[in-house]
Amino acid sequence: MGRVLAENITADRDLPPYNRVTMDGIAIRHSAFLQGVRAFRIMGTVAAGDTPVDFEETDQCVEIMTGAALPESADSVIRYEDIEIKDGIAGVTDIRLKKGQNVHRQGTDKKQGATVIKSPCYIDAAVISMAASVGRSSLLVRKLPRVVIISTGDELVDIDQQPTDWQIRKSNSYAISASLLQHGIHADSLHIADDPAVTQEKITQCMQQYDVIMLSGGISMGKFDYVPQALGELGVTKLFHKVKQRPGKPFWFGNHQASNTLVFAFPGNPVSCFLCLYRYFLPWLKASLSGDTSPNMPVAALDTAVTFEPPLQYFMQVRLYIGDDSRLMAKPMEGNGSGDFSNLLEANAFMELPAEQSTFSMGEQFKVWPFKPIV
Ligand code: AMP
Ligand code: MG
């Protein structure tokens, strides 16, 4: 579940593999019905899984159950609801009957050898259902990246520790790791103190072991923000540093060619880190695995006018809901800035408000990045 399929899956048999009866009743010849036959002698009973029982005469039939294979001698099924059985004769009440009624004909869904699941695609319950029915108990899937989450900061202690008055507990690495778990990635986590030598040493080790390094904190202008310098000294190519956005402006992104490692370094502020995860990392993951590089996110309509003056793209926290007219609506839930992660419990998406605009009217629609299921 949730992995990306890396091979096309073909049908090992026709789907359905035989003329499958879809109602419990009697199997007859439609031509007999057209000729006016309304009483059929029952020549046997066919249950699902049975070898079909044939009959010879036009006024004959077999009782047949849903899922059973239709005999060659029949082409249509009349439901039990439309017959009355007495002394081995099925009398048909006044009905209209089409040729082929209540029969799901062999090969009408897919032909043997046809591709039934195309790669790449995300494996969901419908994919599992199809794979099972064509006899595939194991599937080739795309490899997931090996990911390490590194939190930085001298002020941080672990969950089970009691912080001093001036310390806080780590939360970013747990947030990232929980989100990655939903995508099947079991990331490792480690913490490094604000120390340039340790920062270099730990990142060097990680570059050997992982495909992706995700960092939180230590990338801003602070005196103890050692990450960008360490990455530079280690030969990680900076692809960009800083994005004209709020939150998450200090986001640093690069790659280390020698070890083939990607580095996503997110700001430490929990909301900034969270936004960068949903807006950059997860779309990157999806694009890398499925080849879908243009995630078409939904739009929602603002239910209140908003003003945002700075010339930055504003990822505003919103609560999405389905409006009375079934339109996707967004209620602004701005909270107290990028340190206020309690607000992430109330909101369910970020709304992408363009940098070129500073007033956003009620009813105007903008792209949204949900981080919870909307319905
Ligand atoms: P920094 O980006 O390192 O300057 O950190 C910015 C803010 O985010 C500071 O208030 C940090 O204490 C906080 N912070 C950094 N890392 C984490 C983390 N892993 N969990 C929670 N808060 C963090
Ligand atoms: Mg820090």
mmCIF file of N, CA, C and O and ligand atoms in Angstrom, residues 151-152 155-156 168-173 216-220 225 266-270, ligand 1:
data_model
loop_
_atom_site.group_PDB
_atom_site.id
_atom_site.type_symbol
_atom_site.label_atom_id
_atom_site.label_comp_id
_atom_site.label_asym_id
_atom_site.label_seq_id
_atom_site.Cartn_x
_atom_site.Cartn_y
_atom_site.Cartn_z
ATOM 1 N N SER A 151 18.106 17.040 13.376
ATOM 2 C CA SER A 151 17.702 18.294 14.008
ATOM 3 C C SER A 151 18.948 18.937 14.607
ATOM 4 O O SER A 151 19.904 18.252 14.981
ATOM 5 N N THR A 152 18.934 20.253 14.637
ATOM 6 C CA THR A 152 20.081 20.968 15.204
ATOM 7 C C THR A 152 19.582 21.937 16.269
ATOM 8 O O THR A 152 18.448 22.394 16.207
ATOM 9 N N GLU A 155 19.309 24.215 22.236
ATOM 10 C CA GLU A 155 18.176 24.424 23.142
ATOM 11 C C GLU A 155 17.228 23.234 23.189
ATOM 12 O O GLU A 155 16.261 23.238 23.935
ATOM 13 N N LEU A 156 17.521 22.207 22.363
ATOM 14 C CA LEU A 156 16.536 21.130 22.211
ATOM 15 C C LEU A 156 16.860 19.910 23.056
ATOM 16 O O LEU A 156 18.006 19.466 23.104
ATOM 17 N N ILE A 168 13.616 23.675 25.059
ATOM 18 C CA ILE A 168 12.344 23.141 24.558
ATOM 19 C C ILE A 168 12.564 21.714 24.072
ATOM 20 O O ILE A 168 13.699 21.289 23.872
ATOM 21 N N ARG A 169 11.463 21.014 23.905
ATOM 22 C CA ARG A 169 11.584 19.651 23.372
ATOM 23 C C ARG A 169 11.619 19.705 21.850
ATOM 24 O O ARG A 169 11.007 20.565 21.234
ATOM 25 N N LYS A 170 12.330 18.737 21.275
ATOM 26 C CA LYS A 170 12.366 18.621 19.810
ATOM 27 C C LYS A 170 10.984 18.218 19.324
ATOM 28 O O LYS A 170 10.372 17.324 19.898
ATOM 29 N N SER A 171 10.522 18.835 18.272
ATOM 30 C CA SER A 171 9.282 18.345 17.674
ATOM 31 C C SER A 171 9.395 18.188 16.158
ATOM 32 O O SER A 171 8.714 17.356 15.570
ATOM 33 N N ASN A 172 10.275 18.976 15.526
ATOM 34 C CA ASN A 172 10.349 18.918 14.053
ATOM 35 C C ASN A 172 10.694 17.535 13.522
ATOM 36 O O ASN A 172 10.087 17.062 12.560
ATOM 37 N N SER A 173 11.693 16.893 14.140
ATOM 38 C CA SER A 173 12.111 15.608 13.594
ATOM 39 C C SER A 173 10.984 14.582 13.712
ATOM 40 O O SER A 173 10.827 13.724 12.838
ATOM 41 N N SER A 216 16.849 20.303 10.125
ATOM 42 C CA SER A 216 15.973 21.355 10.633
ATOM 43 C C SER A 216 16.799 22.278 11.517
ATOM 44 O O SER A 216 17.526 21.823 12.396
ATOM 45 N N GLY A 217 16.690 23.561 11.218
ATOM 46 C CA GLY A 217 17.365 24.581 12.024
ATOM 47 C C GLY A 217 18.790 24.850 11.566
ATOM 48 O O GLY A 217 19.358 24.129 10.735
ATOM 49 N N GLY A 218 19.331 25.949 12.090
ATOM 50 C CA GLY A 218 20.747 26.259 11.862
ATOM 51 C C GLY A 218 21.079 26.791 10.486
ATOM 52 O O GLY A 218 22.249 26.731 10.063
ATOM 53 N N ILE A 219 20.111 27.317 9.742
ATOM 54 C CA ILE A 219 20.412 27.789 8.388
ATOM 55 C C ILE A 219 20.148 29.283 8.205
ATOM 56 O O ILE A 219 20.196 29.798 7.099
ATOM 57 N N SER A 220 19.858 29.986 9.316
ATOM 58 C CA SER A 220 19.531 31.415 9.191
ATOM 59 C C SER A 220 20.771 32.276 9.407
ATOM 60 O O SER A 220 21.895 31.839 9.167
ATOM 61 N N ASP A 225 24.295 29.426 13.621
ATOM 62 C CA ASP A 225 23.712 28.692 12.490
ATOM 63 C C ASP A 225 24.845 28.234 11.572
ATOM 64 O O ASP A 225 25.301 28.959 10.698
ATOM 65 N N PHE A 266 15.819 22.740 6.244
ATOM 66 C CA PHE A 266 14.651 23.556 6.556
ATOM 67 C C PHE A 266 14.910 24.431 7.772
ATOM 68 O O PHE A 266 15.674 24.048 8.669
ATOM 69 N N PRO A 267 14.244 25.577 7.842
ATOM 70 C CA PRO A 267 14.368 26.399 9.042
ATOM 71 C C PRO A 267 13.817 25.650 10.265
ATOM 72 O O PRO A 267 12.969 24.772 10.125
ATOM 73 N N GLY A 268 14.303 26.027 11.431
ATOM 74 C CA GLY A 268 13.900 25.326 12.656
ATOM 75 C C GLY A 268 12.517 25.663 13.143
ATOM 76 O O GLY A 268 11.878 24.862 13.837
ATOM 77 N N ASN A 269 12.022 26.852 12.799
ATOM 78 C CA ASN A 269 10.687 27.199 13.265
ATOM 79 C C ASN A 269 9.698 26.133 12.811
ATOM 80 O O ASN A 269 9.645 25.806 11.625
ATOM 81 N N PRO A 270 8.942 25.583 13.769
ATOM 82 C CA PRO A 270 8.127 24.411 13.432
ATOM 83 C C PRO A 270 7.169 24.614 12.253
ATOM 84 O O PRO A 270 7.025 23.714 11.430
HETATM 85 P P1 AMP B 1 16.785 27.969 13.955
HETATM 86 O O1 AMP B 1 16.255 27.763 12.573
HETATM 87 O O2 AMP B 1 17.793 26.953 14.344
HETATM 88 O O3 AMP B 1 17.249 29.381 14.149
HETATM 89 O O4 AMP B 1 15.544 27.768 14.937
HETATM 90 C C1 AMP B 1 14.430 28.618 14.852
HETATM 91 C C2 AMP B 1 13.458 28.318 15.959
HETATM 92 O O5 AMP B 1 12.945 27.013 15.799
HETATM 93 C C3 AMP B 1 14.061 28.372 17.347
HETATM 94 O O6 AMP B 1 13.119 28.951 18.231
HETATM 95 C C4 AMP B 1 14.271 26.909 17.680
HETATM 96 O O7 AMP B 1 14.276 26.673 19.058
HETATM 97 C C5 AMP B 1 13.138 26.249 16.996
HETATM 98 N N1 AMP B 1 13.505 24.890 16.624
HETATM 99 C C6 AMP B 1 14.611 24.524 15.956
HETATM 100 N N2 AMP B 1 14.658 23.189 15.769
HETATM 101 C C7 AMP B 1 13.529 22.698 16.334
HETATM 102 C C8 AMP B 1 13.006 21.382 16.482
HETATM 103 N N3 AMP B 1 13.644 20.309 16.010
HETATM 104 N N4 AMP B 1 11.816 21.238 17.109
HETATM 105 C C9 AMP B 1 11.179 22.325 17.583
HETATM 106 N N5 AMP B 1 11.621 23.572 17.477
HETATM 107 C C10 AMP B 1 12.793 23.777 16.864
#
